[in-house]
mmCIF file of C-alpha atoms in Angstrom:
data_model
loop_
_atom_site.group_PDB
_atom_site.id
_atom_site.type_symbol
_atom_site.label_atom_id
_atom_site.label_comp_id
_atom_site.label_asym_id
_atom_site.label_seq_id
_atom_site.Cartn_x
_atom_site.Cartn_y
_atom_site.Cartn_z
ATOM 1 C CA MET A 123 109.243 67.442 100.321
ATOM 2 C CA SER A 124 109.036 71.185 99.872
ATOM 3 C CA VAL A 125 105.763 72.771 98.866
ATOM 4 C CA HIS A 126 105.737 73.991 95.250
ATOM 5 C CA GLY A 127 102.941 76.320 94.190
ATOM 6 C CA ILE A 128 101.644 76.970 90.689
ATOM 7 C CA VAL A 129 100.208 80.349 89.675
ATOM 8 C CA LEU A 130 98.304 80.489 86.390
ATOM 9 C CA PHE A 131 98.752 84.035 85.117
ATOM 10 C CA GLY A 132 96.128 85.311 82.680
ATOM 11 C CA HIS A 133 95.332 88.662 81.122
ATOM 12 C CA GLY A 134 91.932 89.240 82.742
ATOM 13 C CA ALA A 135 88.796 90.678 81.148
ATOM 14 C CA ARG A 136 85.707 92.672 82.053
ATOM 15 C CA ASP A 137 83.415 89.716 81.351
ATOM 16 C CA GLY A 138 83.569 87.316 84.292
ATOM 17 C CA ARG A 139 82.851 84.367 81.996
ATOM 18 C CA TRP A 140 86.276 84.932 80.441
ATOM 19 C CA ALA A 141 87.866 83.313 83.498
ATOM 20 C CA GLU A 142 85.848 80.070 83.292
ATOM 21 C CA PRO A 143 88.453 78.022 81.357
ATOM 22 C CA PHE A 144 91.137 79.302 83.746
ATOM 23 C CA GLU A 145 89.083 78.015 86.657
ATOM 24 C CA ARG A 146 88.630 74.647 84.924
ATOM 25 C CA LEU A 147 92.375 74.557 84.257
ATOM 26 C CA ALA A 148 93.076 75.219 87.948
ATOM 27 C CA VAL A 149 90.763 72.340 88.938
ATOM 28 C CA LYS A 150 92.572 69.979 86.543
ATOM 29 C CA LEU A 151 95.927 71.058 87.954
ATOM 30 C CA ARG A 152 94.812 70.740 91.572
ATOM 31 C CA ASP A 153 93.816 67.146 90.801
ATOM 32 C CA ALA A 154 97.147 66.422 89.116
ATOM 33 C CA HIS A 155 99.453 68.426 91.401
ATOM 34 C CA GLY A 156 97.736 67.042 94.495
ATOM 35 C CA THR A 157 99.515 67.526 97.788
ATOM 36 C CA ALA A 158 102.658 68.894 96.095
ATOM 37 C CA GLY A 159 101.332 72.422 96.545
ATOM 38 C CA PRO A 160 98.561 74.945 95.887
ATOM 39 C CA VAL A 161 97.336 76.070 92.471
ATOM 40 C CA ALA A 162 96.060 79.635 92.112
ATOM 41 C CA LEU A 163 94.944 82.068 89.419
ATOM 42 C CA ALA A 164 96.324 85.590 89.024
ATOM 43 C CA PHE A 165 95.531 88.287 86.488
ATOM 44 C CA LEU A 166 97.353 91.184 84.880
ATOM 45 C CA GLU A 167 94.325 93.473 84.903
ATOM 46 C CA LEU A 168 90.543 93.733 85.238
ATOM 47 C CA MET A 169 90.307 90.650 87.480
ATOM 48 C CA SER A 170 91.682 89.709 90.871
ATOM 49 C CA PRO A 171 93.882 88.640 92.482
ATOM 50 C CA ASP A 172 96.905 90.260 90.908
ATOM 51 C CA LEU A 173 100.191 88.361 90.775
ATOM 52 C CA PRO A 174 101.806 89.839 93.920
ATOM 53 C CA THR A 175 98.701 88.923 95.939
ATOM 54 C CA ALA A 176 98.577 85.354 94.605
ATOM 55 C CA VAL A 177 102.308 84.852 95.216
ATOM 56 C CA ALA A 178 102.098 86.292 98.752
ATOM 57 C CA GLU A 179 99.238 83.884 99.528
ATOM 58 C CA GLN A 180 101.279 80.906 98.348
ATOM 59 C CA VAL A 181 104.288 82.061 100.388
ATOM 60 C CA ALA A 182 102.026 82.390 103.442
ATOM 61 C CA ALA A 183 100.808 78.838 102.727
ATOM 62 C CA GLY A 184 104.390 77.592 103.029
ATOM 63 C CA CYS A 185 105.565 77.383 99.423
ATOM 64 C CA ALA A 186 109.355 77.229 99.094
ATOM 65 C CA ALA A 187 109.051 77.433 95.304
ATOM 66 C CA ILE A 188 106.436 78.932 93.000
ATOM 67 C CA THR A 189 106.132 78.437 89.254
ATOM 68 C CA VAL A 190 104.229 81.134 87.386
ATOM 69 C CA VAL A 191 102.805 79.982 84.049
ATOM 70 C CA PRO A 192 101.607 82.705 81.664
ATOM 71 C CA VAL A 193 98.395 81.368 80.144
ATOM 72 C CA PHE A 194 98.741 83.475 77.025
ATOM 73 C CA PHE A 195 98.816 82.322 73.414
ATOM 74 C CA GLY A 196 101.798 84.478 72.514
ATOM 75 C CA GLN A 197 104.775 86.182 74.086
ATOM 76 C CA GLY A 198 103.849 89.823 73.536
ATOM 77 C CA GLY A 199 104.519 92.869 75.648
ATOM 78 C CA HIS A 200 102.458 91.591 78.590
ATOM 79 C CA VAL A 201 104.593 88.463 78.934
ATOM 80 C CA ARG A 202 107.918 89.968 77.849
ATOM 81 C CA ARG A 203 107.752 93.239 79.768
ATOM 82 C CA ASP A 204 104.882 93.495 82.275
ATOM 83 C CA LEU A 205 105.256 90.005 83.724
ATOM 84 C CA PRO A 206 109.060 90.064 84.338
ATOM 85 C CA ALA A 207 108.635 93.338 86.250
ATOM 86 C CA LEU A 208 105.940 91.719 88.416
ATOM 87 C CA ILE A 209 108.093 88.616 88.953
ATOM 88 C CA ASP A 210 111.067 90.761 89.964
ATOM 89 C CA ALA A 211 108.915 92.584 92.512
ATOM 90 C CA CYS A 212 107.706 89.246 93.911
ATOM 91 C CA ARG A 213 111.306 88.009 94.241
ATOM 92 C CA VAL A 214 112.282 91.165 96.117
ATOM 93 C CA ALA A 215 109.277 90.771 98.418
ATOM 94 C CA HIS A 216 110.012 87.066 99.095
ATOM 95 C CA PRO A 217 113.792 86.570 98.888
ATOM 96 C CA GLY A 218 113.680 83.111 100.476
ATOM 97 C CA VAL A 219 111.332 81.702 97.849
ATOM 98 C CA THR A 220 112.377 80.396 94.422
ATOM 99 C CA ILE A 221 110.055 81.970 91.857
ATOM 100 C CA HIS A 222 110.259 80.438 88.411
ATOM 101 C CA CYS A 223 108.527 81.991 85.397
ATOM 102 C CA ALA A 224 107.628 79.769 82.449
ATOM 103 C CA ILE A 225 107.312 80.631 78.765
ATOM 104 C CA ALA A 226 103.739 81.387 77.616
ATOM 105 C CA ALA A 227 101.686 78.178 77.425
ATOM 106 C CA GLY A 228 100.694 78.955 73.844
ATOM 107 C CA GLU A 229 104.330 78.596 72.759
ATOM 108 C CA ASP A 230 104.325 74.922 73.756
ATOM 109 C CA ASP A 231 104.192 72.408 70.943
ATOM 110 C CA GLY A 232 101.842 70.106 72.842
ATOM 111 C CA VAL A 233 99.415 72.985 73.402
ATOM 112 C CA LEU A 234 99.599 73.989 69.729
ATOM 113 C CA ASP A 235 98.955 70.369 68.714
ATOM 114 C CA ALA A 236 95.850 70.364 70.914
ATOM 115 C CA VAL A 237 94.640 73.644 69.375
ATOM 116 C CA ALA A 238 95.247 72.259 65.867
ATOM 117 C CA ASP A 239 93.271 69.143 66.796
ATOM 118 C CA TYR A 240 90.451 71.361 68.108
ATOM 119 C CA CYS A 241 90.398 73.308 64.828
ATOM 120 C CA LEU A 242 90.138 70.126 62.762
ATOM 121 C CA ARG A 243 87.266 68.916 64.946
ATOM 122 C CA GLN A 244 85.460 72.198 64.211
ATOM 123 C CA ILE A 245 85.737 71.501 60.482
ATOM 124 C CA ALA A 246 84.396 67.986 60.965
ATOM 125 C CA GLY A 247 81.504 69.346 63.011
ATOM 126 C CA SER A 248 80.556 72.185 60.676
ATOM 127 C CA SER A 249 79.296 70.229 57.668
ATOM 128 C CA SER A 250 75.838 71.547 58.501
ATOM 129 C CA PRO A 251 75.563 75.340 58.306
ATOM 130 C CA ALA A 252 75.604 75.794 62.079
ATOM 131 C CA ASP A 253 76.475 79.006 63.804
ATOM 132 C CA MET B 54 84.702 68.089 47.424
ATOM 133 C CA SER B 55 84.089 71.715 48.313
ATOM 134 C CA VAL B 56 86.942 73.848 49.550
ATOM 135 C CA HIS B 57 86.745 74.561 53.292
ATOM 136 C CA GLY B 58 88.975 77.298 54.682
ATOM 137 C CA ILE B 59 90.141 77.774 58.260
ATOM 138 C CA VAL B 60 90.805 81.218 59.715
ATOM 139 C CA LEU B 61 92.672 81.356 63.024
ATOM 140 C CA PHE B 62 91.477 84.528 64.723
ATOM 141 C CA GLY B 63 93.793 86.032 67.333
ATOM 142 C CA HIS B 64 93.862 89.248 69.322
ATOM 143 C CA GLY B 65 97.018 90.760 67.836
ATOM 144 C CA ALA B 66 99.785 92.650 69.645
ATOM 145 C CA ARG B 67 102.349 95.369 69.042
ATOM 146 C CA ASP B 68 105.249 92.911 69.402
ATOM 147 C CA GLY B 69 105.591 90.927 66.181
ATOM 148 C CA ARG B 70 106.964 87.935 68.095
ATOM 149 C CA TRP B 71 103.522 87.538 69.668
ATOM 150 C CA ALA B 72 102.289 86.019 66.399
ATOM 151 C CA GLU B 73 104.966 83.291 66.229
ATOM 152 C CA PRO B 74 102.923 80.491 67.845
ATOM 153 C CA PHE B 75 99.973 81.441 65.612
ATOM 154 C CA GLU B 76 102.209 81.006 62.585
ATOM 155 C CA ARG B 77 103.428 77.628 63.891
ATOM 156 C CA LEU B 78 99.792 76.642 64.481
ATOM 157 C CA ALA B 79 98.928 77.588 60.899
ATOM 158 C CA VAL B 80 101.796 75.429 59.595
ATOM 159 C CA LYS B 81 100.574 72.450 61.645
ATOM 160 C CA LEU B 82 97.053 72.945 60.332
ATOM 161 C CA ARG B 83 98.162 73.323 56.719
ATOM 162 C CA ASP B 84 99.938 69.975 57.048
ATOM 163 C CA ALA B 85 96.863 68.329 58.573
ATOM 164 C CA HIS B 86 94.149 70.058 56.520
ATOM 165 C CA GLY B 87 96.088 69.487 53.289
ATOM 166 C CA THR B 88 94.196 69.987 50.061
ATOM 167 C CA ALA B 89 90.864 70.408 51.867
ATOM 168 C CA GLY B 90 91.376 74.169 51.876
ATOM 169 C CA PRO B 91 93.523 77.133 52.902
ATOM 170 C CA VAL B 92 94.515 78.057 56.462
ATOM 171 C CA ALA B 93 94.979 81.741 57.287
ATOM 172 C CA LEU B 94 95.557 83.994 60.266
ATOM 173 C CA ALA B 95 93.452 87.054 61.085
ATOM 174 C CA PHE B 96 93.675 89.525 63.955
ATOM 175 C CA LEU B 97 91.278 91.710 65.896
ATOM 176 C CA GLU B 98 93.718 94.603 66.215
ATOM 177 C CA LEU B 99 97.359 95.725 65.963
ATOM 178 C CA MET B 100 98.234 93.079 63.345
ATOM 179 C CA SER B 101 97.056 92.293 59.849
ATOM 180 C CA PRO B 102 95.134 90.969 58.064
ATOM 181 C CA ASP B 103 91.846 91.682 59.788
ATOM 182 C CA LEU B 104 89.050 89.106 59.634
ATOM 183 C CA PRO B 105 87.122 90.599 56.668
ATOM 184 C CA THR B 106 90.336 90.631 54.600
ATOM 185 C CA ALA B 107 91.253 87.039 55.478
ATOM 186 C CA VAL B 108 87.714 85.818 54.757
ATOM 187 C CA ALA B 109 87.565 87.699 51.428
ATOM 188 C CA GLU B 110 90.865 86.094 50.392
ATOM 189 C CA GLN B 111 89.541 82.612 51.166
ATOM 190 C CA VAL B 112 86.332 83.335 49.238
ATOM 191 C CA ALA B 113 88.434 84.534 46.294
ATOM 192 C CA ALA B 114 90.417 81.276 46.561
ATOM 193 C CA GLY B 115 87.186 79.333 46.048
ATOM 194 C CA CYS B 116 86.123 78.412 49.585
ATOM 195 C CA ALA B 117 82.465 77.388 49.819
ATOM 196 C CA ALA B 118 82.758 77.180 53.619
ATOM 197 C CA ILE B 119 85.004 78.909 56.135
ATOM 198 C CA THR B 120 85.460 78.022 59.798
ATOM 199 C CA VAL B 121 86.743 80.813 62.019
ATOM 200 C CA VAL B 122 88.436 79.589 65.211
ATOM 201 C CA PRO B 123 89.033 82.184 67.946
ATOM 202 C CA VAL B 124 92.480 81.397 69.322
ATOM 203 C CA PHE B 125 91.720 82.957 72.687
ATOM 204 C CA PHE B 126 91.948 81.379 76.127
ATOM 205 C CA GLY B 127 88.592 82.718 77.257
ATOM 206 C CA GLN B 128 85.290 83.895 75.862
ATOM 207 C CA GLY B 129 85.405 87.552 76.874
ATOM 208 C CA GLY B 130 84.057 90.625 75.146
ATOM 209 C CA HIS B 131 86.296 90.207 72.103
ATOM 210 C CA VAL B 132 84.894 86.764 71.337
ATOM 211 C CA ARG B 133 81.340 87.341 72.566
ATOM 212 C CA ARG B 134 80.757 90.782 71.062
ATOM 213 C CA ASP B 135 83.459 91.981 68.638
ATOM 214 C CA LEU B 136 83.841 88.698 66.766
ATOM 215 C CA PRO B 137 80.121 88.006 66.106
ATOM 216 C CA ALA B 138 79.786 91.504 64.612
ATOM 217 C CA LEU B 139 82.742 90.800 62.308
ATOM 218 C CA ILE B 140 81.313 87.391 61.354
ATOM 219 C CA ASP B 141 77.926 88.953 60.580
ATOM 220 C CA ALA B 142 79.593 91.505 58.298
ATOM 221 C CA CYS B 143 81.491 88.711 56.511
ATOM 222 C CA ARG B 144 78.248 86.769 55.983
ATOM 223 C CA VAL B 145 76.575 89.846 54.498
ATOM 224 C CA ALA B 146 79.574 90.414 52.209
ATOM 225 C CA HIS B 147 79.663 86.755 51.065
ATOM 226 C CA PRO B 148 76.070 85.431 51.135
ATOM 227 C CA GLY B 149 76.927 82.297 49.145
ATOM 228 C CA VAL B 150 79.584 81.119 51.606
ATOM 229 C CA THR B 151 78.885 79.198 54.816
ATOM 230 C CA ILE B 152 80.826 80.914 57.593
ATOM 231 C CA HIS B 153 81.011 78.953 60.831
ATOM 232 C CA CYS B 154 82.393 80.445 64.042
ATOM 233 C CA ALA B 155 83.799 78.117 66.701
ATOM 234 C CA ILE B 156 83.964 78.569 70.465
ATOM 235 C CA ALA B 157 87.303 79.940 71.760
ATOM 236 C CA ALA B 158 90.008 77.257 71.578
ATOM 237 C CA GLY B 159 90.857 77.770 75.249
ATOM 238 C CA GLU B 160 87.402 76.496 76.230
ATOM 239 C CA ASP B 161 88.190 73.056 74.772
ATOM 240 C CA ASP B 162 88.923 70.305 77.255
ATOM 241 C CA GLY B 163 91.705 68.841 75.106
ATOM 242 C CA VAL B 164 93.424 72.224 74.949
ATOM 243 C CA LEU B 165 93.081 72.690 78.712
ATOM 244 C CA ASP B 166 94.515 69.203 79.287
ATOM 245 C CA ALA B 167 97.509 70.153 77.137
ATOM 246 C CA VAL B 168 97.991 73.397 79.097
ATOM 247 C CA ALA B 169 97.770 71.486 82.388
ATOM 248 C CA ASP B 170 100.367 69.022 81.107
ATOM 249 C CA TYR B 171 102.591 71.947 80.120
ATOM 250 C CA CYS B 172 102.279 73.438 83.625
ATOM 251 C CA LEU B 173 103.259 70.145 85.265
ATOM 252 C CA ARG B 174 106.298 69.880 82.989
ATOM 253 C CA GLN B 175 107.364 73.359 84.154
ATOM 254 C CA ILE B 176 107.291 72.144 87.753
ATOM 255 C CA ALA B 177 109.357 69.092 86.853
ATOM 256 C CA GLY B 178 111.875 71.296 85.047
ATOM 257 C CA SER B 179 112.190 73.972 87.717
ATOM 258 C CA SER B 180 113.856 71.949 90.503
ATOM 259 C CA SER B 181 116.954 74.061 89.891
ATOM 260 C CA PRO B 182 116.434 77.773 90.567
ATOM 261 C CA ALA B 183 116.162 78.679 86.886
ATOM 262 C CA ASP B 184 114.571 81.801 85.559
#
């Protein structure tokens, strides 16, 4: 079976704590994806590694295919313009590797259902005037 | 029963299509929240309305309590610094209304599970060299 890597692509932020849910997401995916391939984070800006570095590491680890998932809530300019340019550069750099780019995770109905469920739980938990 | 509003607080973007999943999320929540209160969007920048406007509209609609949910994947500077300042200003403007601010949706384990599931579905669907 060929090795299929997953790269979780996030925006990045100055505050290091911003990346914590991305790291927890990567742990969940490593558990689920198992021996099928590596799972890595990559960031557009302000955090490292960048996408070309993360992709090159997965290629060096033997990945024949890599799926990049934009962990963004919406498909704005970063996902529609910046990311395709990065993906194209990765494809040129690694012509033997199939690099697939997903739609932003926040566009997925299952993700939106989970966010809606989270919102409703906040209402249920805010009957006392908490902060 | 008192009227409890929900404000979905997003970053905003220049590309109007960025807001589409937020609008779909609001529709889901309006269905689920029903007559309990209104559901509105608000944005930090580049899109309208801003948070003070959305909160003022819900107060005018009779909300005794408002829960603001940051629809961000991580708790960076926008959620840790910009948002609390906006919430404080809303509380000063509407002292009779309980304004609750949730943790960023992307920190929730159920949301992360849904994103992980989405990522695994991308792998399953990318066995052909799609884009």
